[in-house]
mmCIF file of C-alpha atoms and ligand atoms in Angstrom:
data_model
loop_
_atom_site.group_PDB
_atom_site.id
_atom_site.type_symbol
_atom_site.label_atom_id
_atom_site.label_comp_id
_atom_site.label_asym_id
_atom_site.label_seq_id
_atom_site.Cartn_x
_atom_site.Cartn_y
_atom_site.Cartn_z
ATOM 1 C CA UNK A 281 32.267 -14.977 38.872
ATOM 2 C CA UNK A 282 33.836 -15.646 35.509
ATOM 3 C CA UNK A 283 32.420 -13.771 32.513
ATOM 4 C CA UNK A 284 32.645 -15.137 28.998
ATOM 5 C CA UNK A 285 35.169 -13.382 26.802
ATOM 6 C CA UNK A 286 32.449 -12.095 24.496
ATOM 7 C CA UNK A 287 30.369 -9.435 26.162
ATOM 8 C CA UNK A 288 27.593 -8.135 23.852
ATOM 9 C CA UNK A 289 27.287 -4.881 25.785
ATOM 10 C CA UNK A 290 30.638 -3.713 24.354
ATOM 11 C CA UNK A 291 28.877 -3.085 21.066
ATOM 12 C CA UNK A 292 26.024 -1.200 22.723
ATOM 13 C CA UNK A 293 28.242 1.337 24.469
ATOM 14 C CA UNK A 294 27.527 4.438 22.393
ATOM 15 C CA UNK A 295 25.094 5.468 19.693
ATOM 16 C CA UNK A 296 27.931 5.511 17.160
ATOM 17 C CA UNK A 297 28.957 1.945 17.999
ATOM 18 C CA UNK A 298 25.339 0.791 17.846
ATOM 19 C CA UNK A 299 25.022 2.463 14.440
ATOM 20 C CA UNK A 300 28.236 0.793 13.312
ATOM 21 C CA UNK A 301 26.952 -2.717 13.967
ATOM 22 C CA UNK A 302 23.268 -2.367 13.159
ATOM 23 C CA UNK A 303 21.799 -4.833 10.693
ATOM 24 C CA UNK A 304 18.813 -2.843 9.471
ATOM 25 C CA UNK A 305 18.601 0.607 7.911
ATOM 26 C CA UNK A 306 15.564 2.279 6.397
ATOM 27 C CA UNK A 307 16.117 3.565 2.911
ATOM 28 C CA UNK A 308 14.088 6.614 1.942
ATOM 29 C CA UNK A 309 14.158 5.443 -1.712
ATOM 30 C CA UNK A 310 11.998 2.493 -0.709
ATOM 31 C CA UNK A 311 9.153 4.293 1.022
ATOM 32 C CA UNK A 312 5.854 4.855 -0.776
ATOM 33 C CA UNK A 313 3.514 7.579 0.414
ATOM 34 C CA UNK A 314 -0.281 7.071 -0.046
ATOM 35 C CA UNK A 315 -2.398 10.030 -1.196
ATOM 36 C CA UNK A 316 -6.221 10.176 -1.309
ATOM 37 C CA UNK A 317 -7.528 12.291 -4.151
ATOM 38 C CA UNK A 318 -11.078 13.642 -4.272
ATOM 39 C CA UNK A 319 -13.013 15.886 -6.650
ATOM 40 C CA UNK A 320 -13.310 19.659 -6.395
ATOM 41 C CA UNK A 321 -10.864 22.491 -5.951
ATOM 42 C CA UNK A 322 -8.816 23.509 -2.959
ATOM 43 C CA UNK A 323 -10.315 20.674 -0.907
ATOM 44 C CA UNK A 324 -8.432 19.431 2.132
ATOM 45 C CA UNK A 325 -10.782 17.243 4.183
ATOM 46 C CA UNK A 326 -9.272 15.883 7.361
ATOM 47 C CA UNK A 327 -9.853 12.171 8.008
ATOM 48 C CA UNK A 328 -10.786 11.970 11.689
ATOM 49 C CA UNK A 329 -9.368 8.482 12.217
ATOM 50 C CA UNK A 330 -6.098 9.341 10.416
ATOM 51 C CA UNK A 331 -4.599 12.525 11.881
ATOM 52 C CA UNK A 332 -2.544 14.546 9.360
ATOM 53 C CA UNK A 333 -3.873 12.574 6.372
ATOM 54 C CA UNK A 334 -6.424 14.305 4.118
ATOM 55 C CA UNK A 335 -8.708 13.815 1.176
ATOM 56 C CA UNK A 336 -7.168 16.255 -1.292
ATOM 57 C CA UNK A 337 -8.469 17.713 -4.533
ATOM 58 C CA UNK A 338 -6.009 17.420 -7.421
ATOM 59 C CA UNK A 339 -4.496 20.894 -6.920
ATOM 60 C CA UNK A 340 -3.736 20.105 -3.275
ATOM 61 C CA UNK A 341 -2.658 16.551 -4.076
ATOM 62 C CA UNK A 342 -0.016 17.983 -6.411
ATOM 63 C CA UNK A 343 1.202 20.234 -3.582
ATOM 64 C CA UNK A 344 1.306 17.281 -1.217
ATOM 65 C CA UNK A 345 3.187 15.118 -3.714
ATOM 66 C CA UNK A 346 5.675 17.959 -4.285
ATOM 67 C CA UNK A 347 6.194 18.393 -0.575
ATOM 68 C CA UNK A 348 6.838 14.656 -0.192
ATOM 69 C CA UNK A 349 9.175 14.677 -3.196
ATOM 70 C CA UNK A 350 11.143 17.583 -1.783
ATOM 71 C CA UNK A 351 11.543 15.647 1.447
ATOM 72 C CA UNK A 352 13.128 12.869 -0.591
ATOM 73 C CA UNK A 353 10.158 10.537 -1.133
ATOM 74 C CA UNK A 354 10.428 9.008 -4.601
ATOM 75 C CA UNK A 355 7.036 7.275 -4.897
ATOM 76 C CA UNK A 356 3.397 7.854 -4.136
ATOM 77 C CA UNK A 357 0.420 5.521 -4.361
ATOM 78 C CA UNK A 358 -2.861 7.124 -5.349
ATOM 79 C CA UNK A 359 -6.413 6.322 -4.290
ATOM 80 C CA UNK A 360 -9.379 8.025 -5.931
ATOM 81 C CA UNK A 361 -12.592 9.098 -4.264
ATOM 82 C CA UNK A 362 -15.220 9.776 -6.933
ATOM 83 C CA UNK A 363 -18.378 11.813 -6.402
ATOM 84 C CA UNK A 364 -20.467 9.255 -8.253
ATOM 85 C CA UNK A 365 -20.403 5.534 -7.568
ATOM 86 C CA UNK A 366 -22.278 2.784 -9.414
ATOM 87 C CA UNK A 367 -22.519 -0.982 -9.255
ATOM 88 C CA UNK A 368 -19.727 -1.544 -11.793
ATOM 89 C CA UNK A 369 -17.355 1.153 -10.530
ATOM 90 C CA UNK A 370 -17.317 3.075 -13.833
ATOM 91 C CA UNK A 371 -15.336 5.965 -12.385
ATOM 92 C CA UNK A 372 -12.400 3.627 -11.793
ATOM 93 C CA UNK A 373 -11.772 3.313 -15.546
ATOM 94 C CA UNK A 374 -13.282 6.528 -16.875
ATOM 95 C CA UNK A 375 -10.570 8.463 -18.717
ATOM 96 C CA UNK A 376 -12.052 11.665 -17.347
ATOM 97 C CA UNK A 377 -12.586 10.295 -13.862
ATOM 98 C CA UNK A 378 -10.957 11.580 -10.707
ATOM 99 C CA UNK A 379 -8.250 8.963 -10.509
ATOM 100 C CA UNK A 380 -7.310 9.167 -14.197
ATOM 101 C CA UNK A 381 -7.011 12.948 -13.860
ATOM 102 C CA UNK A 382 -5.051 12.669 -10.654
ATOM 103 C CA UNK A 383 -2.494 10.285 -12.176
ATOM 104 C CA UNK A 384 -2.108 12.493 -15.228
ATOM 105 C CA UNK A 385 -1.817 15.743 -13.256
ATOM 106 C CA UNK A 386 0.622 14.484 -10.646
ATOM 107 C CA UNK A 387 2.804 12.704 -13.190
ATOM 108 C CA UNK A 388 2.875 15.833 -15.386
ATOM 109 C CA UNK A 389 3.697 18.105 -12.444
ATOM 110 C CA UNK A 390 6.487 15.874 -11.072
ATOM 111 C CA UNK A 391 7.683 13.620 -13.896
ATOM 112 C CA UNK A 392 10.428 11.987 -11.809
ATOM 113 C CA UNK A 393 8.077 10.941 -9.046
ATOM 114 C CA UNK A 394 7.088 7.284 -9.315
ATOM 115 C CA UNK A 395 3.311 7.163 -9.519
ATOM 116 C CA UNK A 396 1.786 3.894 -8.350
ATOM 117 C CA UNK A 397 -1.900 3.476 -9.172
ATOM 118 C CA UNK A 398 -3.898 1.265 -6.840
ATOM 119 C CA UNK A 399 -6.170 -0.733 -9.121
ATOM 120 C CA UNK A 400 -9.329 -1.834 -7.390
ATOM 121 C CA UNK A 401 -13.048 -1.175 -7.626
ATOM 122 C CA UNK A 402 -14.111 -0.769 -4.001
ATOM 123 C CA UNK A 403 -13.704 3.014 -3.904
ATOM 124 C CA UNK A 404 -15.829 3.300 -7.044
ATOM 125 C CA UNK A 405 -18.649 0.797 -6.501
ATOM 126 C CA UNK A 406 -21.909 1.732 -4.800
ATOM 127 C CA UNK A 407 -21.795 -1.558 -2.844
ATOM 128 C CA UNK A 408 -18.166 -1.034 -1.831
ATOM 129 C CA UNK A 409 -16.956 -4.467 -2.925
ATOM 130 C CA UNK A 410 -13.795 -5.039 -4.951
ATOM 131 C CA UNK A 411 -15.633 -6.754 -7.794
ATOM 132 C CA UNK A 412 -18.895 -7.129 -9.658
ATOM 133 C CA UNK A 413 -21.688 -8.430 -7.430
ATOM 134 C CA UNK A 414 -24.486 -10.688 -8.671
ATOM 135 C CA UNK A 415 -28.076 -10.638 -7.432
ATOM 136 C CA UNK A 416 -27.263 -13.108 -4.661
ATOM 137 C CA UNK A 417 -24.482 -10.915 -3.326
ATOM 138 C CA UNK A 418 -21.692 -13.113 -4.722
ATOM 139 C CA UNK A 419 -18.540 -11.345 -5.907
ATOM 140 C CA UNK A 420 -17.894 -12.530 -9.469
ATOM 141 C CA UNK A 421 -14.264 -13.188 -10.270
ATOM 142 C CA UNK A 422 -13.858 -13.367 -14.043
ATOM 143 C CA UNK A 423 -16.216 -10.542 -15.040
ATOM 144 C CA UNK A 424 -14.279 -8.366 -12.587
ATOM 145 C CA UNK A 425 -11.032 -9.160 -14.400
ATOM 146 C CA UNK A 426 -12.425 -7.516 -17.525
ATOM 147 C CA UNK A 427 -12.930 -4.271 -15.587
ATOM 148 C CA UNK A 428 -9.462 -4.474 -14.026
ATOM 149 C CA UNK A 429 -8.005 -4.785 -17.530
ATOM 150 C CA UNK A 430 -9.697 -1.536 -18.551
ATOM 151 C CA UNK A 431 -8.643 0.137 -15.328
ATOM 152 C CA UNK A 432 -4.974 -0.830 -15.746
ATOM 153 C CA UNK A 433 -4.984 0.339 -19.339
ATOM 154 C CA UNK A 434 -6.412 3.745 -18.419
ATOM 155 C CA UNK A 435 -3.924 4.244 -15.568
ATOM 156 C CA UNK A 436 -0.985 3.301 -17.773
ATOM 157 C CA UNK A 437 -2.231 5.654 -20.469
ATOM 158 C CA UNK A 438 -2.403 8.458 -17.902
ATOM 159 C CA UNK A 439 1.233 7.869 -17.015
ATOM 160 C CA UNK A 440 1.247 5.512 -14.036
ATOM 161 C CA UNK A 441 4.626 3.808 -13.629
ATOM 162 C CA UNK A 442 3.321 0.903 -11.584
ATOM 163 C CA UNK A 443 -0.138 -0.679 -11.440
ATOM 164 C CA UNK A 444 -1.014 -2.156 -8.053
ATOM 165 C CA UNK A 445 -4.032 -4.483 -8.141
ATOM 166 C CA UNK A 446 -5.446 -4.774 -4.618
ATOM 167 C CA UNK A 447 -8.758 -6.566 -5.105
ATOM 168 C CA UNK A 448 -7.576 -10.163 -4.507
ATOM 169 C CA UNK A 449 -9.377 -11.520 -7.567
ATOM 170 C CA UNK A 450 -7.844 -14.766 -8.844
ATOM 171 C CA UNK A 451 -5.912 -14.165 -12.049
ATOM 172 C CA UNK A 452 -5.815 -10.380 -11.694
ATOM 173 C CA UNK A 453 -2.085 -10.105 -12.412
ATOM 174 C CA UNK A 454 -2.291 -12.193 -15.588
ATOM 175 C CA UNK A 455 -5.287 -10.199 -16.837
ATOM 176 C CA UNK A 456 -3.588 -6.867 -16.175
ATOM 177 C CA UNK A 457 -0.294 -7.982 -17.710
ATOM 178 C CA UNK A 458 -2.157 -9.020 -20.859
ATOM 179 C CA UNK A 459 -4.018 -5.747 -21.027
ATOM 180 C CA UNK A 460 -0.835 -3.696 -20.587
ATOM 181 C CA UNK A 461 1.110 -5.716 -23.153
ATOM 182 C CA UNK A 462 -1.681 -5.617 -25.733
ATOM 183 C CA UNK A 463 -1.767 -1.845 -25.439
ATOM 184 C CA UNK A 464 1.972 -1.264 -25.756
ATOM 185 C CA UNK A 465 2.537 -0.666 -22.073
ATOM 186 C CA UNK A 466 4.903 -3.552 -21.589
ATOM 187 C CA UNK A 467 7.240 -1.244 -19.648
ATOM 188 C CA UNK A 468 4.630 -0.565 -16.964
ATOM 189 C CA UNK A 469 5.281 -2.703 -13.887
ATOM 190 C CA UNK A 470 2.828 -4.582 -11.689
ATOM 191 C CA UNK A 471 3.048 -4.513 -7.917
ATOM 192 C CA UNK A 472 0.491 -7.042 -6.752
ATOM 193 C CA UNK A 473 -1.165 -7.046 -3.356
ATOM 194 C CA UNK A 474 -0.467 -10.785 -3.408
ATOM 195 C CA UNK A 475 -1.017 -11.750 0.214
ATOM 196 C CA UNK A 476 -3.685 -9.346 1.328
ATOM 197 C CA UNK A 477 -5.527 -10.409 4.443
ATOM 198 C CA UNK A 478 -9.077 -9.631 5.428
ATOM 199 C CA UNK A 479 -8.208 -7.287 8.275
ATOM 200 C CA UNK A 480 -9.770 -4.976 10.816
ATOM 201 C CA UNK A 481 -6.739 -2.742 10.390
ATOM 202 C CA UNK A 482 -8.189 -1.278 7.159
ATOM 203 C CA UNK A 483 -10.963 0.499 9.086
ATOM 204 C CA UNK A 484 -9.540 4.032 8.948
ATOM 205 C CA UNK A 485 -8.689 3.657 5.232
ATOM 206 C CA UNK A 486 -12.320 2.865 4.529
ATOM 207 C CA UNK A 487 -13.262 6.155 6.217
ATOM 208 C CA UNK A 488 -10.667 7.918 4.095
ATOM 209 C CA UNK A 489 -11.654 6.287 0.819
ATOM 210 C CA UNK A 490 -15.340 5.862 1.670
ATOM 211 C CA UNK A 491 -15.041 2.254 0.587
ATOM 212 C CA UNK A 492 -16.553 0.164 3.382
ATOM 213 C CA UNK A 493 -18.658 -2.669 1.919
ATOM 214 C CA UNK A 494 -22.388 -1.912 2.100
ATOM 215 C CA UNK A 495 -23.137 -5.557 2.959
ATOM 216 C CA UNK A 496 -21.093 -8.517 4.096
ATOM 217 C CA UNK A 497 -17.316 -8.425 4.298
ATOM 218 C CA UNK A 498 -14.307 -9.166 2.103
ATOM 219 C CA UNK A 499 -13.651 -12.654 3.480
ATOM 220 C CA UNK A 500 -14.557 -14.446 0.226
ATOM 221 C CA UNK A 501 -11.651 -12.808 -1.573
ATOM 222 C CA UNK A 502 -9.148 -11.483 0.971
ATOM 223 C CA UNK A 503 -7.083 -14.011 2.933
ATOM 224 C CA UNK A 504 -7.926 -15.588 6.269
ATOM 225 C CA UNK A 505 -5.513 -14.347 8.945
ATOM 226 C CA UNK A 506 -5.254 -17.826 10.423
ATOM 227 C CA UNK A 507 -3.245 -18.897 7.366
ATOM 228 C CA UNK A 508 0.395 -18.037 6.705
ATOM 229 C CA UNK A 509 1.497 -20.805 4.328
ATOM 230 C CA UNK A 510 -1.191 -19.921 1.817
ATOM 231 C CA UNK A 511 0.673 -16.646 1.307
ATOM 232 C CA UNK A 512 3.428 -18.668 -0.377
ATOM 233 C CA UNK A 513 0.903 -20.006 -2.863
ATOM 234 C CA UNK A 514 -0.617 -16.579 -3.535
ATOM 235 C CA UNK A 515 2.817 -15.061 -4.154
ATOM 236 C CA UNK A 516 3.906 -17.952 -6.348
ATOM 237 C CA UNK A 517 0.779 -17.599 -8.498
ATOM 238 C CA UNK A 518 1.378 -13.859 -8.865
ATOM 239 C CA UNK A 519 5.013 -14.364 -9.844
ATOM 240 C CA UNK A 520 3.942 -16.924 -12.430
ATOM 241 C CA UNK A 521 1.311 -14.510 -13.730
ATOM 242 C CA UNK A 522 3.913 -11.778 -14.172
ATOM 243 C CA UNK A 523 4.045 -9.666 -11.014
ATOM 244 C CA UNK A 524 7.220 -7.565 -10.802
ATOM 245 C CA UNK A 525 6.803 -6.734 -7.124
ATOM 246 C CA UNK A 526 4.712 -8.673 -4.593
ATOM 247 C CA UNK A 527 3.172 -7.436 -1.368
ATOM 248 C CA UNK A 528 2.130 -8.562 2.066
ATOM 249 C CA UNK A 529 -0.605 -6.515 3.709
ATOM 250 C CA UNK A 530 -1.111 -5.523 6.525
ATOM 251 C CA UNK A 531 2.436 -5.473 7.875
ATOM 252 C CA UNK A 532 2.612 -5.306 11.632
ATOM 253 C CA UNK A 533 0.552 -8.352 12.588
ATOM 254 C CA UNK A 534 2.056 -10.223 9.602
ATOM 255 C CA UNK A 535 5.808 -9.967 10.143
ATOM 256 C CA UNK A 536 6.024 -13.765 10.040
ATOM 257 C CA UNK A 537 4.401 -13.747 6.614
ATOM 258 C CA UNK A 538 6.820 -11.066 5.379
ATOM 259 C CA UNK A 539 9.750 -13.150 6.572
ATOM 260 C CA UNK A 540 8.393 -16.332 5.004
ATOM 261 C CA UNK A 541 7.878 -14.648 1.645
ATOM 262 C CA UNK A 542 11.342 -13.067 1.637
ATOM 263 C CA UNK A 543 12.915 -16.416 2.531
ATOM 264 C CA UNK A 544 10.921 -18.310 -0.117
ATOM 265 C CA UNK A 545 11.283 -15.733 -2.883
ATOM 266 C CA UNK A 546 14.496 -13.785 -2.255
ATOM 267 C CA UNK A 547 14.709 -12.721 -5.904
ATOM 268 C CA UNK A 548 11.491 -10.707 -6.117
ATOM 269 C CA UNK A 549 11.128 -7.242 -4.569
ATOM 270 C CA UNK A 550 8.779 -7.453 -1.607
ATOM 271 C CA UNK A 551 6.560 -4.609 -0.452
ATOM 272 C CA UNK A 552 4.709 -4.423 2.842
ATOM 273 C CA UNK A 553 1.798 -2.104 3.530
ATOM 274 C CA UNK A 554 1.909 -0.445 6.937
ATOM 275 C CA UNK A 555 -1.855 0.072 6.807
ATOM 276 C CA UNK A 556 -4.188 2.746 8.109
ATOM 277 C CA UNK A 557 -5.095 1.017 11.378
ATOM 278 C CA UNK A 558 -1.434 0.550 12.208
ATOM 279 C CA UNK A 559 -0.905 4.264 11.658
ATOM 280 C CA UNK A 560 -3.992 5.316 13.588
ATOM 281 C CA UNK A 561 -3.137 3.216 16.638
ATOM 282 C CA UNK A 562 0.211 4.950 17.002
ATOM 283 C CA UNK A 563 -1.337 8.379 16.430
ATOM 284 C CA UNK A 564 -4.134 7.745 18.937
ATOM 285 C CA UNK A 565 -1.870 6.442 21.665
ATOM 286 C CA UNK A 566 0.592 9.283 21.101
ATOM 287 C CA UNK A 567 -2.237 11.770 21.233
ATOM 288 C CA UNK A 568 -3.190 10.454 24.663
ATOM 289 C CA UNK A 569 0.422 10.740 25.760
ATOM 290 C CA UNK A 570 0.642 6.974 26.137
ATOM 291 C CA UNK A 571 3.394 6.352 23.623
ATOM 292 C CA UNK A 572 6.287 8.251 22.062
ATOM 293 C CA UNK A 573 5.076 8.650 18.487
ATOM 294 C CA UNK A 574 8.414 9.117 16.773
ATOM 295 C CA UNK A 575 10.092 6.259 18.626
ATOM 296 C CA UNK A 576 7.152 3.909 18.011
ATOM 297 C CA UNK A 577 7.075 4.806 14.321
ATOM 298 C CA UNK A 578 10.801 4.116 13.908
ATOM 299 C CA UNK A 579 10.523 0.832 15.761
ATOM 300 C CA UNK A 580 7.568 -0.338 13.641
ATOM 301 C CA UNK A 581 9.026 0.670 10.284
ATOM 302 C CA UNK A 582 12.376 -0.885 11.214
ATOM 303 C CA UNK A 583 10.656 -4.119 12.275
ATOM 304 C CA UNK A 584 8.855 -4.359 8.925
ATOM 305 C CA UNK A 585 12.169 -3.886 7.142
ATOM 306 C CA UNK A 586 13.968 -6.312 9.457
ATOM 307 C CA UNK A 587 11.337 -8.958 8.743
ATOM 308 C CA UNK A 588 12.287 -8.788 5.062
ATOM 309 C CA UNK A 589 10.299 -6.071 3.285
ATOM 310 C CA UNK A 590 12.253 -4.141 0.663
ATOM 311 C CA UNK A 591 9.589 -1.530 0.027
ATOM 312 C CA UNK A 592 7.309 -0.063 2.699
ATOM 313 C CA UNK A 593 4.070 1.750 1.945
ATOM 314 C CA UNK A 594 3.346 4.007 4.894
ATOM 315 C CA UNK A 595 1.367 7.063 5.944
ATOM 316 C CA UNK A 596 4.444 7.912 8.043
ATOM 317 C CA UNK A 597 6.580 8.356 4.903
ATOM 318 C CA UNK A 598 6.920 12.132 5.263
ATOM 319 C CA UNK A 599 7.761 11.852 8.962
ATOM 320 C CA UNK A 600 10.306 9.162 8.199
ATOM 321 C CA UNK A 601 11.827 11.273 5.442
ATOM 322 C CA UNK A 602 12.247 14.167 7.867
ATOM 323 C CA UNK A 603 14.208 11.903 10.209
ATOM 324 C CA UNK A 604 16.221 10.224 7.449
ATOM 325 C CA UNK A 605 17.026 13.591 5.935
ATOM 326 C CA UNK A 606 16.524 13.001 2.213
HETATM 327 C C1 LIG B 184 -8.497 -1.260 -1.832
HETATM 328 C C2 LIG B 184 -7.503 -1.044 -0.749
HETATM 329 C C3 LIG B 184 -7.688 -1.082 0.645
HETATM 330 C C4 LIG B 184 -6.456 -0.711 1.206
HETATM 331 C C5 LIG B 184 -5.579 -0.492 0.149
HETATM 332 N N1 LIG B 184 -6.225 -0.725 -1.048
HETATM 333 C C6 LIG B 184 -8.897 -1.311 1.467
HETATM 334 C C7 LIG B 184 -9.526 -2.620 1.579
HETATM 335 O O1 LIG B 184 -9.088 -3.634 1.025
HETATM 336 O O2 LIG B 184 -10.563 -2.632 2.243
HETATM 337 C C8 LIG B 184 -6.185 -0.555 2.677
HETATM 338 C C9 LIG B 184 -5.065 0.344 3.035
HETATM 339 C C10 LIG B 184 -5.024 0.777 4.450
HETATM 340 O O3 LIG B 184 -5.773 0.313 5.328
HETATM 341 O O4 LIG B 184 -4.198 1.654 4.721
HETATM 342 N N2 LIG B 184 -8.922 -2.552 -2.016
#
């Protein structure tokens, strides 16, 4: 039998040779670590569906952010869990609210850490939706933009480096850009959750952030997972409205979307959110001894990068940093 001259296995012979010819490497500078901040002191509430992730009071959130920073993580994204919720999510844009305080405290404690502030209402509204709801249960787009403007302003004032609107309201990037510019925060960047799908993989996050909708679902604002091409339109609109970074979310079941967006818009930094359900599935299977956690994590994060994401938001960030070695 005659073999072809090129034999791919030559370049798979040793780990060093495989490293030499690999196409994809994870960069620790491009991982963002999510932190859930709640009220109180010395609180560290485990989230049953997300092993090793906690609801932390500000004092403990600072410790967690420091630990991540010392491991080499350069960015965190913060989610607030207020004690009081109301139908307009007032705590989201209260200058003395939990999230405003958390941004301020973490940024003051670790000035070089990039603080990304998720800007949405669902953690702060009594009904759990990402916008204002009318008496018929409709989520109102334009009145919600007014609240997002206030929210972005407050987060920028507290020191956030990047505002990340995640509510999938039409025009949210334009509204936030206007609000930031009008208030002399033109140097604060916007990372938009541009192509955010209505997904069952957010389940554990909603336990963590206590943000499950009290009625209905998010299908009238988040994207339909049967559509990939519409992601191009969503990203294009966000770029036109002034987004500095765009995002595809979730990541794992949407690698095709990540690739499409990177191919269509190679010039804009692309983030992908390796969401709670994707984390929990690995943790649960590993816990049962059905999967090798570390190997699965590396394979998933590498796949997201290989598909075209520049930035990856992941609950595995600390674990990844330990492997990558800072
Ligand atoms: C807020 C928000 C959500 C996530 C990030 N920002 C929840 C949602 O849209 O229901 C999900 C993150 C995750 O699952 O890890 N709108």
